[in-house]
Tab-separated table of C-alpha atoms in Angstrom:
chain	number	residue	atom	x	y	z
A	4	MET	CA	-31.318	11.435	3.459
A	5	ARG	CA	-30.973	13.939	6.239
A	6	ASP	CA	-31.877	11.312	8.797
A	7	ARG	CA	-29.107	9.089	7.541
A	8	SER	CA	-26.476	11.838	7.704
A	9	LEU	CA	-27.460	12.450	11.310
A	10	TRP	CA	-27.095	8.767	11.976
A	11	ILE	CA	-23.646	8.723	10.467
A	12	GLY	CA	-22.694	11.735	12.560
A	13	PHE	CA	-23.783	9.912	15.672
A	14	LEU	CA	-21.928	6.756	14.753
A	15	VAL	CA	-18.837	8.750	13.923
A	16	ALA	CA	-18.858	10.228	17.416
A	17	LEU	CA	-19.427	6.801	18.912
A	18	GLY	CA	-16.634	5.321	16.844
A	19	LEU	CA	-14.244	8.000	17.968
A	20	GLY	CA	-14.952	7.153	21.585
A	21	LEU	CA	-14.392	3.474	20.923
A	22	SER	CA	-11.128	3.975	19.116
A	23	ILE	CA	-9.780	6.245	21.824
A	24	ALA	CA	-10.606	3.561	24.363
A	25	LEU	CA	-8.741	1.135	22.124
A	26	THR	CA	-5.509	3.098	21.933
A	27	GLN	CA	-5.247	2.993	25.692
A	28	GLN	CA	-4.899	-0.775	25.602
A	29	GLN	CA	-1.753	-2.518	24.444
A	30	GLU	CA	-1.115	-5.681	22.468
A	31	VAL	CA	-4.725	-6.588	21.773
A	32	ASP	CA	-5.436	-9.205	19.128
A	33	PRO	CA	-6.594	-7.065	16.190
A	34	TYR	CA	-9.108	-9.632	14.914
A	35	LYS	CA	-10.722	-10.153	18.318
A	36	GLU	CA	-10.763	-6.410	18.813
A	37	ALA	CA	-12.535	-5.867	15.474
A	38	GLU	CA	-15.083	-8.506	16.433
A	39	ARG	CA	-15.646	-6.825	19.808
A	40	GLN	CA	-16.072	-3.390	18.242
A	41	ARG	CA	-18.499	-4.799	15.699
A	42	GLU	CA	-20.642	-6.301	18.438
A	43	LEU	CA	-20.585	-3.019	20.337
A	44	PHE	CA	-21.965	-1.246	17.290
A	45	ARG	CA	-24.646	-3.889	16.815
A	46	GLN	CA	-25.750	-3.617	20.414
A	47	THR	CA	-25.605	0.148	20.870
A	48	ALA	CA	-26.710	1.329	17.425
A	49	GLY	CA	-28.414	-1.765	16.016
A	50	ILE	CA	-26.698	-1.211	12.684
A	51	LEU	CA	-23.128	-1.224	11.410
A	52	PRO	CA	-21.582	1.933	9.948
A	53	GLY	CA	-20.837	0.085	6.694
A	54	GLU	CA	-24.519	-0.765	6.343
A	55	LEU	CA	-25.381	2.894	6.710
A	56	TYR	CA	-22.985	3.871	3.968
A	57	ALA	CA	-24.471	1.166	1.760
A	58	ALA	CA	-27.996	2.422	2.472
A	59	GLN	CA	-26.910	5.924	1.556
A	60	GLY	CA	-25.412	4.531	-1.646
A	61	GLU	CA	-28.629	2.712	-2.466
A	62	GLU	CA	-30.558	5.978	-2.331
A	63	LEU	CA	-28.006	7.703	-4.532
A	64	PHE	CA	-28.142	4.801	-6.951
A	65	ALA	CA	-31.902	5.013	-7.483
A	66	GLN	CA	-32.227	8.790	-7.441
A	67	LYS	CA	-32.499	10.740	-10.697
A	68	ARG	CA	-29.472	13.013	-10.534
A	69	GLY	CA	-27.064	15.035	-12.620
A	70	PRO	CA	-27.557	17.145	-15.767
A	71	LYS	CA	-29.278	14.206	-17.509
A	72	ASN	CA	-31.590	13.621	-14.549
A	73	ALA	CA	-31.017	9.873	-14.634
A	74	SER	CA	-30.515	7.170	-12.054
A	75	LEU	CA	-27.649	4.691	-12.123
A	76	GLU	CA	-29.995	1.750	-12.597
A	77	ALA	CA	-28.776	1.230	-16.177
A	78	CYS	CA	-25.112	1.117	-15.139
A	79	ASP	CA	-23.424	-2.035	-16.450
A	80	PHE	CA	-20.805	-3.405	-14.069
A	81	GLY	CA	-19.926	-6.213	-16.439
A	82	LEU	CA	-22.877	-8.537	-15.895
A	83	GLY	CA	-25.422	-6.456	-17.805
A	84	PRO	CA	-27.228	-3.157	-17.088
A	85	GLY	CA	-28.415	-2.945	-13.488
A	86	LYS	CA	-27.123	-6.414	-12.560
A	87	LEU	CA	-25.499	-5.964	-9.169
A	88	GLU	CA	-25.534	-9.464	-7.652
A	89	GLY	CA	-21.889	-10.560	-7.573
A	90	ALA	CA	-20.784	-7.591	-9.708
A	91	LEU	CA	-17.764	-6.834	-7.528
A	92	THR	CA	-16.471	-10.397	-7.715
A	93	GLN	CA	-15.386	-9.942	-11.355
A	94	LEU	CA	-13.969	-6.400	-11.087
A	95	PRO	CA	-11.652	-4.868	-12.281
A	96	ARG	CA	-12.397	-5.812	-15.895
A	97	TYR	CA	-12.297	-4.325	-19.373
A	98	PHE	CA	-15.268	-2.272	-20.580
A	99	ALA	CA	-15.739	-1.760	-24.291
A	100	ASP	CA	-17.781	1.444	-23.868
A	101	THR	CA	-15.058	3.346	-22.037
A	102	ARG	CA	-12.237	1.267	-23.569
A	103	ARG	CA	-10.606	0.983	-20.184
A	104	VAL	CA	-10.040	-1.582	-17.508
A	105	GLU	CA	-12.062	-0.246	-14.584
A	106	ASP	CA	-12.429	-1.174	-10.942
A	107	LEU	CA	-15.716	-0.708	-9.120
A	108	GLU	CA	-14.966	2.868	-8.084
A	109	THR	CA	-13.845	3.920	-11.551
A	110	ARG	CA	-16.858	2.225	-13.130
A	111	ILE	CA	-19.198	4.159	-10.866
A	112	VAL	CA	-17.528	7.390	-11.946
A	113	SER	CA	-17.845	6.404	-15.616
A	114	CYS	CA	-21.568	5.761	-15.182
A	115	MET	CA	-22.040	9.056	-13.345
A	116	VAL	CA	-20.380	10.776	-16.298
A	117	ASN	CA	-22.033	8.841	-19.116
A	118	LEU	CA	-25.497	8.158	-17.717
A	119	GLN	CA	-26.030	11.135	-15.444
A	120	GLY	CA	-23.950	13.678	-17.333
A	121	PHE	CA	-21.765	14.763	-14.423
A	122	ARG	CA	-18.443	16.365	-15.242
A	123	PRO	CA	-15.665	14.332	-13.583
A	124	GLN	CA	-14.538	17.317	-11.520
A	125	ASP	CA	-18.054	17.713	-10.072
A	126	ILE	CA	-18.254	14.170	-8.746
A	127	LYS	CA	-18.012	14.003	-4.969
A	128	ARG	CA	-15.695	11.385	-3.551
A	129	GLU	CA	-18.144	10.775	-0.682
A	130	ASP	CA	-20.877	9.845	-3.181
A	131	VAL	CA	-18.575	7.411	-4.978
A	132	LYS	CA	-17.676	5.799	-1.650
A	133	ALA	CA	-21.299	5.347	-0.622
A	134	LEU	CA	-22.169	3.931	-4.042
A	135	THR	CA	-19.181	1.593	-3.836
A	136	ALA	CA	-20.404	0.371	-0.454
A	137	PHE	CA	-23.860	-0.290	-1.884
A	138	VAL	CA	-22.761	-2.166	-5.012
A	139	ALA	CA	-20.147	-4.132	-3.048
A	140	SER	CA	-22.788	-5.204	-0.508
A	141	LYS	CA	-24.306	-7.325	-3.291
A	142	SER	CA	-21.133	-9.458	-3.353
A	143	THR	CA	-20.981	-10.216	0.358
A	144	GLU	CA	-19.076	-13.431	1.114
A	145	MET	CA	-18.947	-14.452	-2.539
A	146	PRO	CA	-15.842	-16.090	-4.065
A	147	ILE	CA	-13.490	-13.634	-5.774
A	148	ASN	CA	-13.391	-14.306	-9.481
A	149	VAL	CA	-10.940	-11.958	-11.175
A	150	VAL	CA	-9.248	-13.754	-14.059
A	151	PRO	CA	-7.551	-11.425	-16.557
A	152	ARG	CA	-8.500	-12.705	-20.032
A	153	SER	CA	-8.583	-9.876	-22.570
A	154	SER	CA	-5.264	-8.382	-23.680
A	155	GLN	CA	-6.174	-5.151	-21.868
A	156	GLU	CA	-6.796	-6.996	-18.607
A	157	ILE	CA	-3.578	-8.989	-18.900
A	158	ALA	CA	-1.633	-5.799	-19.607
A	159	MET	CA	-3.187	-4.141	-16.562
A	160	TYR	CA	-2.346	-7.150	-14.383
A	161	ASN	CA	1.281	-7.026	-15.593
A	162	LEU	CA	1.456	-3.327	-14.779
A	163	GLY	CA	0.111	-4.032	-11.323
A	164	ARG	CA	2.691	-6.734	-10.704
A	165	GLU	CA	5.434	-4.343	-11.772
A	166	LEU	CA	4.189	-1.655	-9.380
A	167	TRP	CA	3.927	-4.267	-6.653
A	168	TYR	CA	7.715	-4.817	-6.836
A	169	HIS	CA	8.656	-1.191	-7.547
A	170	ARG	CA	11.080	-0.093	-4.802
A	171	ALA	CA	11.102	3.631	-4.267
A	172	GLY	CA	11.037	6.445	-1.773
A	173	ASP	CA	13.331	7.113	1.140
A	174	ARG	CA	12.121	3.952	2.872
A	175	ASP	CA	13.179	1.857	-0.163
A	176	MET	CA	9.824	0.130	-0.022
A	177	ASN	CA	7.602	-1.911	-2.271
A	178	CYS	CA	4.427	-3.813	-1.529
A	179	ALA	CA	6.119	-7.224	-1.772
A	180	ILE	CA	8.467	-6.509	1.123
A	181	CYS	CA	5.650	-6.418	3.608
A	182	HIS	CA	2.964	-8.443	1.881
A	183	ASP	CA	5.040	-11.316	0.396
A	184	SER	CA	8.368	-11.601	2.249
A	185	TYR	CA	6.594	-11.055	5.455
A	186	ALA	CA	3.120	-12.475	4.927
A	187	GLY	CA	1.916	-14.198	8.074
A	188	GLY	CA	4.103	-11.945	10.243
A	189	LYS	CA	3.369	-8.664	11.940
A	190	VAL	CA	4.382	-5.051	11.348
A	191	ARG	CA	4.103	-3.659	14.862
A	192	LEU	CA	0.745	-5.107	15.920
A	193	SER	CA	-0.736	-5.651	12.475
A	194	PRO	CA	-0.765	-9.105	10.912
A	195	VAL	CA	0.112	-8.865	7.228
A	196	ARG	CA	-1.355	-10.995	4.444
A	197	SER	CA	-0.222	-11.748	0.910
A	198	PRO	CA	-2.498	-11.405	-2.130
A	199	ARG	CA	-2.697	-15.211	-2.392
A	200	GLN	CA	-3.879	-15.288	1.219
A	201	GLY	CA	-6.737	-13.002	0.276
A	202	LEU	CA	-5.326	-9.503	0.805
A	203	SER	CA	-7.928	-6.960	-0.353
A	204	ASN	CA	-10.964	-9.197	0.243
A	205	GLU	CA	-12.636	-7.006	2.862
A	206	TRP	CA	-12.944	-3.695	1.014
A	207	PRO	CA	-14.818	-1.396	1.018
A	208	ALA	CA	-14.759	-1.539	4.798
A	209	TYR	CA	-15.469	0.618	7.798
A	210	ARG	CA	-12.180	1.098	9.653
A	211	PHE	CA	-13.063	1.759	13.263
A	212	GLU	CA	-9.596	3.116	14.091
A	213	ALA	CA	-9.956	5.810	11.444
A	214	ASP	CA	-13.723	5.899	11.868
A	215	LYS	CA	-14.256	6.131	8.129
A	216	LEU	CA	-15.279	4.036	5.197
A	217	TYR	CA	-12.246	2.974	3.177
A	218	THR	CA	-12.515	1.648	-0.348
A	219	LEU	CA	-9.763	-0.528	-1.782
A	220	GLU	CA	-8.269	2.575	-3.426
A	221	ASP	CA	-8.279	4.332	-0.047
A	222	ARG	CA	-6.523	1.320	1.492
A	223	ILE	CA	-3.841	1.274	-1.219
A	224	ALA	CA	-3.325	5.016	-0.719
A	225	PHE	CA	-2.930	4.411	3.019
A	226	CYS	CA	-0.131	1.870	2.476
A	227	TYR	CA	1.680	4.208	0.100
A	228	GLU	CA	1.416	7.031	2.627
A	229	SER	CA	2.739	4.855	5.408
A	230	VAL	CA	5.967	4.323	3.459
A	231	GLY	CA	6.375	7.965	2.494
A	232	ILE	CA	5.166	7.751	-1.096
A	233	HIS	CA	2.528	10.209	-2.221
A	234	PRO	CA	-0.436	8.016	-3.276
A	235	PRO	CA	-1.617	7.894	-6.892
A	236	GLU	CA	-4.763	9.823	-7.741
A	237	TYR	CA	-8.124	8.094	-7.383
A	238	TYR	CA	-9.314	6.204	-10.471
A	239	SER	CA	-5.824	6.361	-12.006
A	240	GLU	CA	-4.086	3.437	-13.696
A	241	PRO	CA	-1.783	2.558	-10.769
A	242	MET	CA	-4.840	2.123	-8.506
A	243	ILE	CA	-6.618	-0.102	-11.011
A	244	ALA	CA	-3.448	-2.038	-11.877
A	245	LEU	CA	-2.652	-2.859	-8.241
A	246	SER	CA	-6.272	-3.805	-7.593
A	247	ILE	CA	-6.473	-6.234	-10.509
A	248	TYR	CA	-3.114	-7.723	-9.532
A	249	MET	CA	-4.112	-8.320	-5.899
A	250	LEU	CA	-7.604	-9.592	-6.689
A	251	ALA	CA	-6.387	-11.919	-9.461
A	252	GLU	CA	-3.858	-13.378	-7.012
A	253	ALA	CA	-6.568	-13.666	-4.349
A	254	THR	CA	-8.624	-15.546	-6.942
A	255	LYS	CA	-5.754	-18.001	-7.513
A	256	GLY	CA	-5.675	-18.531	-3.738
A	257	LYS	CA	-9.420	-19.392	-3.881
A	258	ASN	CA	-10.442	-16.619	-1.524
A	259	LYS	CA	-13.862	-15.211	-0.799
A	260	PHE	CA	-14.907	-11.701	0.048
A	261	THR	CA	-15.776	-11.088	3.673
A	262	GLU	CA	-19.021	-9.493	4.683
A	263	LEU	CA	-19.207	-6.306	2.588
A	264	PRO	CA	-18.768	-3.545	3.473
A	265	GLY	CA	-16.205	-5.065	5.808
A	266	PHE	CA	-15.613	-4.063	9.396
A	267	THR	CA	-11.972	-3.804	10.332
A	268	ARG	CA	-9.345	-1.873	12.201
B	30	MET	CA	0.429	-1.787	-46.086
B	31	LYS	CA	2.923	-4.133	-44.550
B	32	THR	CA	5.982	-2.001	-45.354
B	33	ARG	CA	4.293	1.136	-44.092
B	34	TYR	CA	3.489	-0.661	-40.874
B	35	PHE	CA	7.077	-1.797	-40.613
B	36	VAL	CA	8.486	1.691	-41.250
B	37	GLY	CA	6.108	3.101	-38.674
B	38	LEU	CA	7.226	0.533	-36.176
B	39	MET	CA	10.901	1.232	-36.839
B	40	ALA	CA	10.298	4.955	-36.429
B	41	MET	CA	8.569	4.359	-33.105
B	42	LEU	CA	11.385	2.134	-31.961
B	43	LEU	CA	13.967	4.736	-32.916
B	44	VAL	CA	12.116	7.486	-31.111
B	45	GLY	CA	11.897	5.182	-28.133
B	46	LEU	CA	15.601	4.449	-28.232
B	47	THR	CA	16.670	8.056	-28.540
B	48	LEU	CA	14.327	9.262	-25.813
B	49	SER	CA	15.508	6.689	-23.330
B	50	GLN	CA	17.027	3.286	-22.963
B	51	GLN	CA	13.841	1.836	-21.534
B	52	SER	CA	12.084	-1.176	-23.016
B	53	PRO	CA	8.561	-0.616	-24.350
B	54	PHE	CA	7.215	-2.334	-21.248
B	55	GLN	CA	9.216	-0.088	-18.951
B	56	GLN	CA	7.953	2.903	-20.870
B	57	ARG	CA	4.423	1.654	-20.401
B	58	VAL	CA	5.061	1.306	-16.664
B	59	GLN	CA	6.411	4.849	-16.555
B	60	GLN	CA	3.357	6.096	-18.433
B	61	ALA	CA	1.104	4.388	-15.897
B	62	ILE	CA	3.056	5.923	-13.024
B	63	ASN	CA	2.775	9.363	-14.596
B	64	SER	CA	-0.974	8.908	-14.885
B	65	GLY	CA	-1.086	8.637	-11.086
B	66	GLY	CA	-0.252	12.358	-10.809
B	67	ASN	CA	2.901	14.470	-10.485
B	68	LYS	CA	3.459	13.942	-6.778
B	69	PHE	CA	3.102	10.168	-7.097
B	70	ALA	CA	5.438	10.072	-10.104
B	71	GLU	CA	7.952	12.222	-8.247
B	72	THR	CA	8.115	9.947	-5.187
B	73	MET	CA	8.122	6.793	-7.345
B	74	LYS	CA	11.355	7.841	-9.098
B	75	GLN	CA	14.044	5.223	-8.599
B	76	ASP	CA	17.786	5.350	-8.321
B	77	ARG	CA	19.705	2.805	-10.370
B	78	ASP	CA	19.859	0.153	-7.670
B	79	GLN	CA	16.237	0.506	-6.607
B	80	ALA	CA	15.409	-0.183	-10.250
B	81	LEU	CA	17.730	-3.179	-10.294
B	82	CYS	CA	16.152	-4.635	-7.132
B	83	SER	CA	12.673	-4.167	-8.622
B	84	GLN	CA	13.705	-5.800	-11.875
B	85	TYR	CA	15.037	-8.877	-10.087
B	86	ARG	CA	12.248	-8.983	-7.491
B	87	ASP	CA	14.790	-8.270	-4.731
B	88	LYS	CA	16.918	-11.321	-5.569
B	89	LEU	CA	19.932	-10.190	-7.571
B	90	PRO	CA	21.672	-12.706	-9.839
B	91	PRO	CA	25.193	-13.500	-8.526
B	92	GLU	CA	26.947	-11.639	-11.343
B	93	GLU	CA	25.264	-8.354	-10.311
B	94	VAL	CA	26.107	-8.593	-6.613
B	95	GLY	CA	29.755	-7.460	-6.587
B	96	ALA	CA	29.222	-4.208	-8.455
B	97	PHE	CA	26.031	-3.525	-6.523
B	98	LEU	CA	27.776	-3.797	-3.138
B	99	GLU	CA	30.634	-1.666	-4.469
B	100	ARG	CA	28.264	1.121	-5.509
B	101	GLN	CA	26.405	1.009	-2.204
B	102	ARG	CA	29.564	1.019	-0.091
B	103	ALA	CA	30.706	4.155	-1.884
B	104	LEU	CA	27.599	5.947	-0.619
B	105	ILE	CA	28.452	5.629	3.085
B	106	LYS	CA	29.534	8.824	4.829
B	107	TYR	CA	31.128	9.030	8.272
B	108	PRO	CA	30.985	11.689	11.019
B	109	ALA	CA	33.580	14.465	10.688
B	110	ASP	CA	35.215	13.491	13.993
B	111	GLY	CA	35.520	9.876	12.824
B	112	LYS	CA	33.725	8.517	15.912
B	113	LEU	CA	31.279	5.787	14.888
B	114	MET	CA	29.849	5.321	18.379
B	115	GLY	CA	28.002	8.318	19.817
B	116	ASP	CA	25.603	8.786	22.709
B	117	TRP	CA	23.273	5.816	23.273
B	118	LYS	CA	20.609	7.965	24.937
B	119	GLN	CA	20.204	10.102	21.823
B	120	GLY	CA	20.393	6.888	19.842
B	121	GLU	CA	17.468	5.425	21.750
B	122	ALA	CA	15.215	8.344	20.824
B	123	LEU	CA	16.234	8.081	17.167
B	124	PHE	CA	15.745	4.305	17.154
B	125	THR	CA	12.213	4.695	18.526
B	126	ASN	CA	10.982	7.772	16.618
B	127	PRO	CA	8.741	6.634	13.721
B	128	ARG	CA	9.821	9.659	11.682
B	129	LYS	CA	13.516	8.937	12.195
B	130	GLY	CA	14.869	5.404	12.626
B	131	ASN	CA	11.515	3.699	13.138
B	132	CYS	CA	13.588	0.627	13.924
B	133	TYR	CA	10.960	-0.944	16.208
B	134	ALA	CA	8.793	-1.458	13.143
B	135	CYS	CA	11.037	-4.432	12.325
B	136	HIS	CA	13.322	-5.109	15.301
B	137	THR	CA	13.148	-5.752	18.992
B	138	GLY	CA	15.657	-3.568	20.904
B	139	ASP	CA	14.899	-2.559	24.448
B	140	PRO	CA	12.853	-5.600	25.539
B	141	LYS	CA	10.528	-3.281	27.485
B	142	GLU	CA	9.204	-1.752	24.244
B	143	ALA	CA	5.848	-3.433	23.532
B	144	GLY	CA	4.697	-4.511	20.096
B	145	ALA	CA	8.027	-4.460	18.278
B	146	GLY	CA	7.972	-5.869	14.756
B	147	ARG	CA	9.811	-9.015	13.757
B	148	MET	CA	10.654	-8.503	10.116
B	149	GLY	CA	14.299	-8.053	11.060
B	150	PRO	CA	16.433	-10.165	13.419
B	151	GLY	CA	15.989	-9.456	17.134
B	152	LEU	CA	18.519	-6.989	18.501
B	153	VAL	CA	18.121	-7.630	22.238
B	154	GLY	CA	21.615	-8.224	23.635
B	155	TYR	CA	23.199	-7.092	20.361
B	156	GLY	CA	26.152	-5.625	22.295
B	157	GLN	CA	27.357	-9.099	23.261
B	158	ARG	CA	29.568	-9.033	20.190
B	159	GLY	CA	31.703	-6.341	21.863
B	160	THR	CA	32.885	-2.972	20.601
B	161	SER	CA	35.905	-3.909	18.505
B	162	GLU	CA	36.497	-1.723	15.475
B	163	PRO	CA	35.113	-4.205	12.903
B	164	VAL	CA	31.935	-4.736	14.941
B	165	VAL	CA	31.372	-0.993	15.344
B	166	LYS	CA	32.020	-0.352	11.660
B	167	TYR	CA	29.793	-3.237	10.561
B	168	THR	CA	26.965	-1.910	12.738
B	169	TYR	CA	27.417	1.702	11.638
B	170	ASP	CA	27.543	0.694	7.972
B	171	LYS	CA	24.470	-1.538	8.315
B	172	ILE	CA	22.425	1.306	9.787
B	173	TYR	CA	23.725	3.946	7.381
B	174	ASN	CA	23.284	1.792	4.298
B	175	ALA	CA	21.837	-1.708	4.756
B	176	TRP	CA	22.275	-2.417	1.041
B	177	ALA	CA	26.069	-2.133	1.278
B	178	SER	CA	26.187	-5.584	2.903
B	179	MET	CA	22.874	-7.120	1.784
B	180	PRO	CA	21.665	-6.271	-1.725
B	181	CYS	CA	18.006	-5.217	-1.825
B	182	SER	CA	17.580	-5.864	1.911
B	183	LEU	CA	14.153	-4.939	3.086
B	184	MET	CA	15.880	-2.708	5.637
B	185	TYR	CA	15.987	0.758	4.137
B	186	ARG	CA	19.114	2.864	3.718
B	187	ALA	CA	18.526	5.358	6.531
B	188	GLY	CA	21.774	7.291	6.151
B	189	TYR	CA	21.860	7.350	2.375
B	190	HIS	CA	18.345	8.788	2.301
B	191	GLY	CA	19.209	11.389	4.933
B	192	ILE	CA	16.753	10.001	7.505
B	193	LEU	CA	19.761	9.733	9.851
B	194	THR	CA	22.819	12.001	9.586
B	195	PRO	CA	26.257	10.408	10.113
B	196	GLU	CA	26.258	11.737	13.700
B	197	GLU	CA	22.791	10.341	14.329
B	198	THR	CA	23.834	7.006	12.849
B	199	ALA	CA	26.693	6.952	15.381
B	200	HIS	CA	24.178	7.557	18.211
B	201	VAL	CA	22.013	4.652	17.069
B	202	THR	CA	25.127	2.481	16.759
B	203	ALA	CA	25.865	3.281	20.410
B	204	PHE	CA	22.307	2.391	21.403
B	205	LEU	CA	22.938	-1.126	20.045
B	206	LEU	CA	26.530	-1.576	21.244
B	207	ASP	CA	27.040	0.471	24.405
B	208	PRO	CA	27.045	-1.876	27.429
B	209	ALA	CA	25.050	0.765	29.352
B	210	SER	CA	22.185	0.749	26.812
B	211	PRO	CA	18.925	-1.006	27.794
B	212	VAL	CA	19.419	-3.193	24.700
B	213	ASN	CA	22.299	-4.817	26.601
B	214	ALA	CA	20.952	-4.699	30.154
B	215	LYS	CA	21.878	-7.780	32.205
B	216	ARG	CA	18.917	-10.087	32.711
């Protein structure tokens, strides 16, 4: 454990250096730049930051923790207890035990509460992120397969679509303005994709510009912040609704996940 | 059983109607927004026309357009001295500043500015249309409230939201129209 934290500290410092170097250049192709940064990490550290987070998550997953002194190995992500292969590809989905539609992050929290006995307020966000990285790594490059079927899932998808078009804030923004009207174009230097084009298929990912692991909820929060809207709380309905909407649309567009955790700007 | 169910349903409907005019689905959306926390719910509040744009996915039906434009036009305020063209140099700073105009996010302006966005039409050479009163007013109005000429435009209403004051709007107008501005430099 301690070794790994040291490693992450080192990589964080390295990443900072790289991203500072990056901001001094102008008009670089963001995809080529991500590829270059990734190679730099491979060569200098021999491992990608996302892989380190996933390894940390794997340890947390197997460890007996919490008031009930249990591991998360019995956690059911929708394919049966402990079945992790491809688990992310079908999330968010409805879970009868919690009677909620849950995304990967929310499901991890539910298992930490129900299996390990943690109180929600005692759960560390960093732990959830590492666990998300680990579970997601078992769906690397797999086709996305989110098809709302139960009434709860369909309702959540409809909520997500509504939020997607909800114009608000002093920038009069909604997600569709950038990600639909303008899909294929650029906001400043960033190319923008639509859900059908596979938006959201690279998360959780290490963002080298921020030098942090971002989950899909973190990425949604980031877009809200950038248009002056205070992001919804983690694990709340708006987060899950937007996630199921985007991933169901990405499924219709026949998209796959990238390498997970992803590596991006 | 059936009648009780029916009475219950009617009661719920009535409560719903008296509390607000929202449809059950809209109420459900509001409930979901509230579950995202107070600060989120606060910033997600909509004015009437933001709600209308959302409802119609930013494409208003023709019968809504007239009244919409009317309402938006009524929101435009002008500088006390009545001058709609200010100082282009101050306008340039406001145009560029991400916390103020942030116009480069969507428009080219001064062609020397690298990495300008292209969601909006290019504005290089915008001043070619001259500085007649209608042109100045059109430009000022567009910047102050883009929705007063284009319902649900993806360009936000900078003046209406107080991101630019009327005086600042006049400066940005000058940045686009003043022949001395780099936007209109001879090439």
